[in-house]
Amino acid sequence: MSLPTLAHPGQLLGPSAKYASGPGTYLSSSSIYASLAGPVNLTSPDTTKSSPAPSKTKPALSVLRLSSTSPVFSSTSNSNTLPTVHSIVLGRITRLQSRQVTVAILVVGEDVCADHFQGVIRKEDVRVTEKDKVKIEESFRVGDCVRGVVISLGDQSSYYLSTAKNELGVIMATSESGNAMHPVSWKEFRDPVTGERELRKVAKPF
């Protein structure tokens, strides 16, 4: 697989057998994933220093955090890419309510937003089946990174989003203990340090 030029949180970058995990990435199940949104950087092994086993040195994958001076960021900072119906977006959960969650939209398609847009995931738009049994607190937590699709332009303040597909939902989550968790099923993340499991509406990895 070819390396993406721009990564989003939770995106698969490559196998750990071929690459080393650098800043802005994490290792899970022998694969390297992006932990933040930004350009992907591949650092070749340092061949100027003597190494007892140079053949085992792997190039490192890292994701650079975007700033206002970043060339990639500057190319889109003059005009935000506005979400439209059917746009795939990435965002962070900022507020939980009994019937909906509020999302700060950070990425639209492949474009990192210069300014955050606000989205809402309503209870009935969390999943396709058993909508009447959905519990917001068992699907999302504040701080979760989610992948969703725009289903309506909503009102003047928020876009309406849905996670009612297998590939949509929470892609990154932190446990109550503060550790980055890994998905273990369609409805659970696991803390690799404590072993505790937490309920989420999990997005199926690509």
Tab-separated table of C-alpha atoms in Angstrom:
chain	number	residue	atom	x	y	z
A	1	MET	CA	0.000	0.000	0.000
A	2	SER	CA	1.171	3.532	-0.752
A	3	LEU	CA	1.609	6.083	2.022
A	4	PRO	CA	-0.975	8.880	2.220
A	5	THR	CA	0.300	12.448	2.042
A	6	LEU	CA	-2.187	13.616	4.678
A	7	ALA	CA	-3.463	11.438	7.509
A	8	HIS	CA	-6.410	11.664	9.837
A	9	PRO	CA	-6.626	10.179	13.361
A	10	GLY	CA	-7.049	6.427	13.322
A	11	GLN	CA	-5.968	6.017	9.683
A	12	LEU	CA	-3.879	2.953	8.842
A	13	LEU	CA	-0.434	4.010	7.610
A	14	GLY	CA	1.532	0.788	7.200
A	15	PRO	CA	2.770	-2.464	8.762
A	16	SER	CA	5.176	-2.394	11.709
A	17	ALA	CA	7.257	-5.055	9.947
A	18	LYS	CA	8.174	-2.440	7.339
A	19	TYR	CA	8.124	0.819	9.334
A	20	ALA	CA	8.925	2.087	12.815
A	21	SER	CA	6.318	4.110	14.737
A	22	GLY	CA	7.304	7.758	15.156
A	23	PRO	CA	5.689	10.875	16.655
A	24	GLY	CA	2.011	11.320	15.852
A	25	THR	CA	1.435	7.582	15.362
A	26	TYR	CA	0.663	4.531	17.462
A	27	LEU	CA	1.148	0.790	17.103
A	28	SER	CA	-1.756	-1.660	17.222
A	29	SER	CA	-1.950	-5.289	16.054
A	30	SER	CA	1.324	-5.079	14.087
A	31	SER	CA	0.136	-1.995	12.198
A	32	ILE	CA	0.916	1.707	12.535
A	33	TYR	CA	-1.938	4.222	12.760
A	34	ALA	CA	-2.080	8.028	12.816
A	35	SER	CA	-2.924	9.564	16.187
A	36	LEU	CA	-3.529	13.076	14.824
A	37	ALA	CA	-4.352	14.891	11.598
A	38	GLY	CA	-1.484	16.178	9.496
A	39	PRO	CA	1.048	15.427	6.759
A	40	VAL	CA	2.763	12.045	6.832
A	41	ASN	CA	6.553	12.076	7.109
A	42	LEU	CA	8.846	9.145	6.313
A	43	THR	CA	12.290	9.325	7.891
A	44	SER	CA	14.976	7.107	6.400
A	45	PRO	CA	17.291	5.185	8.736
A	46	ASP	CA	20.424	7.073	9.753
A	47	THR	CA	23.152	5.344	7.773
A	48	THR	CA	25.883	7.751	8.911
A	49	LYS	CA	26.209	6.071	12.295
A	50	SER	CA	27.605	2.638	12.788
A	51	SER	CA	25.031	0.060	13.801
A	52	PRO	CA	25.589	-3.533	14.863
A	53	ALA	CA	22.587	-4.581	12.736
A	54	PRO	CA	21.954	-1.944	10.051
A	55	SER	CA	19.828	-4.320	8.002
A	56	LYS	CA	17.208	-4.335	10.786
A	57	THR	CA	16.842	-0.564	10.894
A	58	LYS	CA	13.467	0.499	9.539
A	59	PRO	CA	12.321	3.905	8.248
A	60	ALA	CA	10.118	5.749	10.729
A	61	LEU	CA	6.589	6.951	10.024
A	62	SER	CA	5.423	10.109	11.760
A	63	VAL	CA	2.529	12.541	11.423
A	64	LEU	CA	3.314	16.229	11.781
A	65	ARG	CA	0.926	18.406	13.733
A	66	LEU	CA	-0.479	21.152	11.524
A	67	SER	CA	0.046	24.777	12.487
A	68	SER	CA	-0.989	28.065	10.920
A	69	THR	CA	2.455	28.311	9.270
A	70	SER	CA	2.389	24.825	7.792
A	71	PRO	CA	2.387	24.804	3.951
A	72	VAL	CA	-0.309	22.124	3.923
A	73	PHE	CA	-2.459	24.143	6.305
A	74	SER	CA	-1.838	27.433	4.524
A	75	SER	CA	-3.055	26.010	1.241
A	76	THR	CA	-6.546	25.607	2.725
A	77	SER	CA	-6.576	28.361	5.336
A	78	ASN	CA	-7.893	31.058	2.977
A	79	SER	CA	-11.194	29.236	2.397
A	80	ASN	CA	-12.509	26.359	4.463
A	81	THR	CA	-13.927	23.341	2.682
A	82	LEU	CA	-17.576	23.516	3.697
A	83	PRO	CA	-19.270	20.246	4.635
A	84	THR	CA	-22.026	19.193	2.235
A	85	VAL	CA	-24.534	16.359	2.343
A	86	HIS	CA	-22.670	13.016	2.001
A	87	SER	CA	-19.332	14.564	3.094
A	88	ILE	CA	-17.253	12.260	5.299
A	89	VAL	CA	-15.988	14.238	8.276
A	90	LEU	CA	-13.746	13.675	11.277
A	91	GLY	CA	-14.393	15.421	14.545
A	92	ARG	CA	-14.085	15.390	18.302
A	93	ILE	CA	-16.967	14.969	20.733
A	94	THR	CA	-17.296	18.132	22.816
A	95	ARG	CA	-20.620	17.668	24.625
A	96	LEU	CA	-22.983	14.858	25.588
A	97	GLN	CA	-26.717	15.254	26.083
A	98	SER	CA	-29.417	12.651	26.607
A	99	ARG	CA	-30.547	12.671	22.979
A	100	GLN	CA	-27.544	13.953	21.039
A	101	VAL	CA	-23.832	14.750	21.072
A	102	THR	CA	-22.057	17.855	19.816
A	103	VAL	CA	-19.064	17.420	17.503
A	104	ALA	CA	-16.286	19.843	16.563
A	105	ILE	CA	-15.677	19.006	12.881
A	106	LEU	CA	-11.908	19.042	12.218
A	107	VAL	CA	-11.561	17.391	8.786
A	108	VAL	CA	-13.877	17.455	5.765
A	109	GLY	CA	-13.005	14.774	3.224
A	110	GLU	CA	-9.222	15.046	2.945
A	111	ASP	CA	-9.066	18.717	3.968
A	112	VAL	CA	-8.121	19.827	7.471
A	113	CYS	CA	-10.386	22.687	8.541
A	114	ALA	CA	-8.856	26.063	9.286
A	115	ASP	CA	-11.874	26.820	11.485
A	116	HIS	CA	-13.914	24.180	13.228
A	117	PHE	CA	-17.510	23.581	12.203
A	118	GLN	CA	-20.109	22.322	14.654
A	119	GLY	CA	-22.006	19.107	14.084
A	120	VAL	CA	-24.646	17.147	15.969
A	121	ILE	CA	-25.207	13.388	16.097
A	122	ARG	CA	-28.752	12.691	17.209
A	123	LYS	CA	-29.735	9.527	19.062
A	124	GLU	CA	-31.658	8.180	16.057
A	125	ASP	CA	-28.614	8.652	13.786
A	126	VAL	CA	-26.095	6.657	15.859
A	127	ARG	CA	-26.735	3.256	14.252
A	128	VAL	CA	-29.046	1.534	11.778
A	129	THR	CA	-30.635	-1.159	13.958
A	130	GLU	CA	-32.434	-1.005	17.327
A	131	LYS	CA	-32.485	2.779	17.323
A	132	ASP	CA	-34.856	2.798	20.287
A	133	LYS	CA	-32.225	1.023	22.419
A	134	VAL	CA	-29.391	3.466	21.707
A	135	LYS	CA	-27.870	5.096	24.780
A	136	ILE	CA	-25.723	8.136	24.068
A	137	GLU	CA	-23.453	7.527	27.082
A	138	GLU	CA	-22.728	3.989	25.811
A	139	SER	CA	-21.916	5.218	22.298
A	140	PHE	CA	-19.669	8.263	22.820
A	141	ARG	CA	-17.633	10.124	25.436
A	142	VAL	CA	-16.335	13.676	25.441
A	143	GLY	CA	-12.926	13.706	23.722
A	144	ASP	CA	-13.625	10.757	21.406
A	145	CYS	CA	-12.543	11.179	17.791
A	146	VAL	CA	-15.334	10.134	15.426
A	147	ARG	CA	-15.869	9.553	11.717
A	148	GLY	CA	-19.296	10.506	10.427
A	149	VAL	CA	-21.223	11.514	7.336
A	150	VAL	CA	-23.189	14.713	6.840
A	151	ILE	CA	-26.867	13.843	6.350
A	152	SER	CA	-28.314	17.353	6.558
A	153	LEU	CA	-27.101	20.923	6.632
A	154	GLY	CA	-29.180	21.274	9.790
A	155	ASP	CA	-29.796	24.710	11.206
A	156	GLN	CA	-27.632	27.825	11.145
A	157	SER	CA	-25.380	26.568	13.937
A	158	SER	CA	-24.876	22.833	13.360
A	159	TYR	CA	-24.612	20.179	10.664
A	160	TYR	CA	-26.498	16.923	11.265
A	161	LEU	CA	-24.182	13.908	11.196
A	162	SER	CA	-24.735	10.154	11.193
A	163	THR	CA	-22.600	7.210	12.313
A	164	ALA	CA	-25.157	4.626	11.128
A	165	LYS	CA	-22.737	2.613	8.982
A	166	ASN	CA	-20.129	0.007	9.914
A	167	GLU	CA	-17.214	2.222	8.906
A	168	LEU	CA	-18.543	5.203	10.875
A	169	GLY	CA	-18.312	5.890	14.598
A	170	VAL	CA	-15.553	6.282	17.165
A	171	ILE	CA	-12.063	5.816	15.697
A	172	MET	CA	-9.999	6.967	18.702
A	173	ALA	CA	-10.869	6.942	22.391
A	174	THR	CA	-9.140	7.481	25.722
A	175	SER	CA	-10.056	5.351	28.728
A	176	GLU	CA	-11.167	6.687	32.093
A	177	SER	CA	-7.582	5.929	33.215
A	178	GLY	CA	-6.220	8.237	30.518
A	179	ASN	CA	-4.800	5.577	28.196
A	180	ALA	CA	-5.315	5.334	24.426
A	181	MET	CA	-7.629	2.406	23.753
A	182	HIS	CA	-7.922	-0.047	20.868
A	183	PRO	CA	-11.173	-1.389	19.356
A	184	VAL	CA	-11.915	-5.033	20.132
A	185	SER	CA	-15.470	-5.282	18.743
A	186	TRP	CA	-18.148	-3.166	17.093
A	187	LYS	CA	-19.229	-1.864	20.493
A	188	GLU	CA	-16.152	-1.975	22.734
A	189	PHE	CA	-12.707	-0.409	23.157
A	190	ARG	CA	-10.073	-1.932	25.444
A	191	ASP	CA	-7.478	-0.189	27.601
A	192	PRO	CA	-4.198	-2.080	26.896
A	193	VAL	CA	-2.759	-1.059	30.276
A	194	THR	CA	-5.601	-1.879	32.674
A	195	GLY	CA	-7.465	-4.374	30.485
A	196	GLU	CA	-10.745	-2.566	31.173
A	197	ARG	CA	-13.320	-2.366	28.378
A	198	GLU	CA	-15.562	0.599	27.605
A	199	LEU	CA	-18.661	0.794	25.416
A	200	ARG	CA	-18.612	2.872	22.228
A	201	LYS	CA	-20.180	2.930	18.766
A	202	VAL	CA	-16.959	1.680	17.150
A	203	ALA	CA	-16.047	2.462	13.547
A	204	LYS	CA	-14.848	-0.543	11.594
A	205	PRO	CA	-11.156	-0.013	10.665
A	206	PHE	CA	-10.382	0.297	6.949
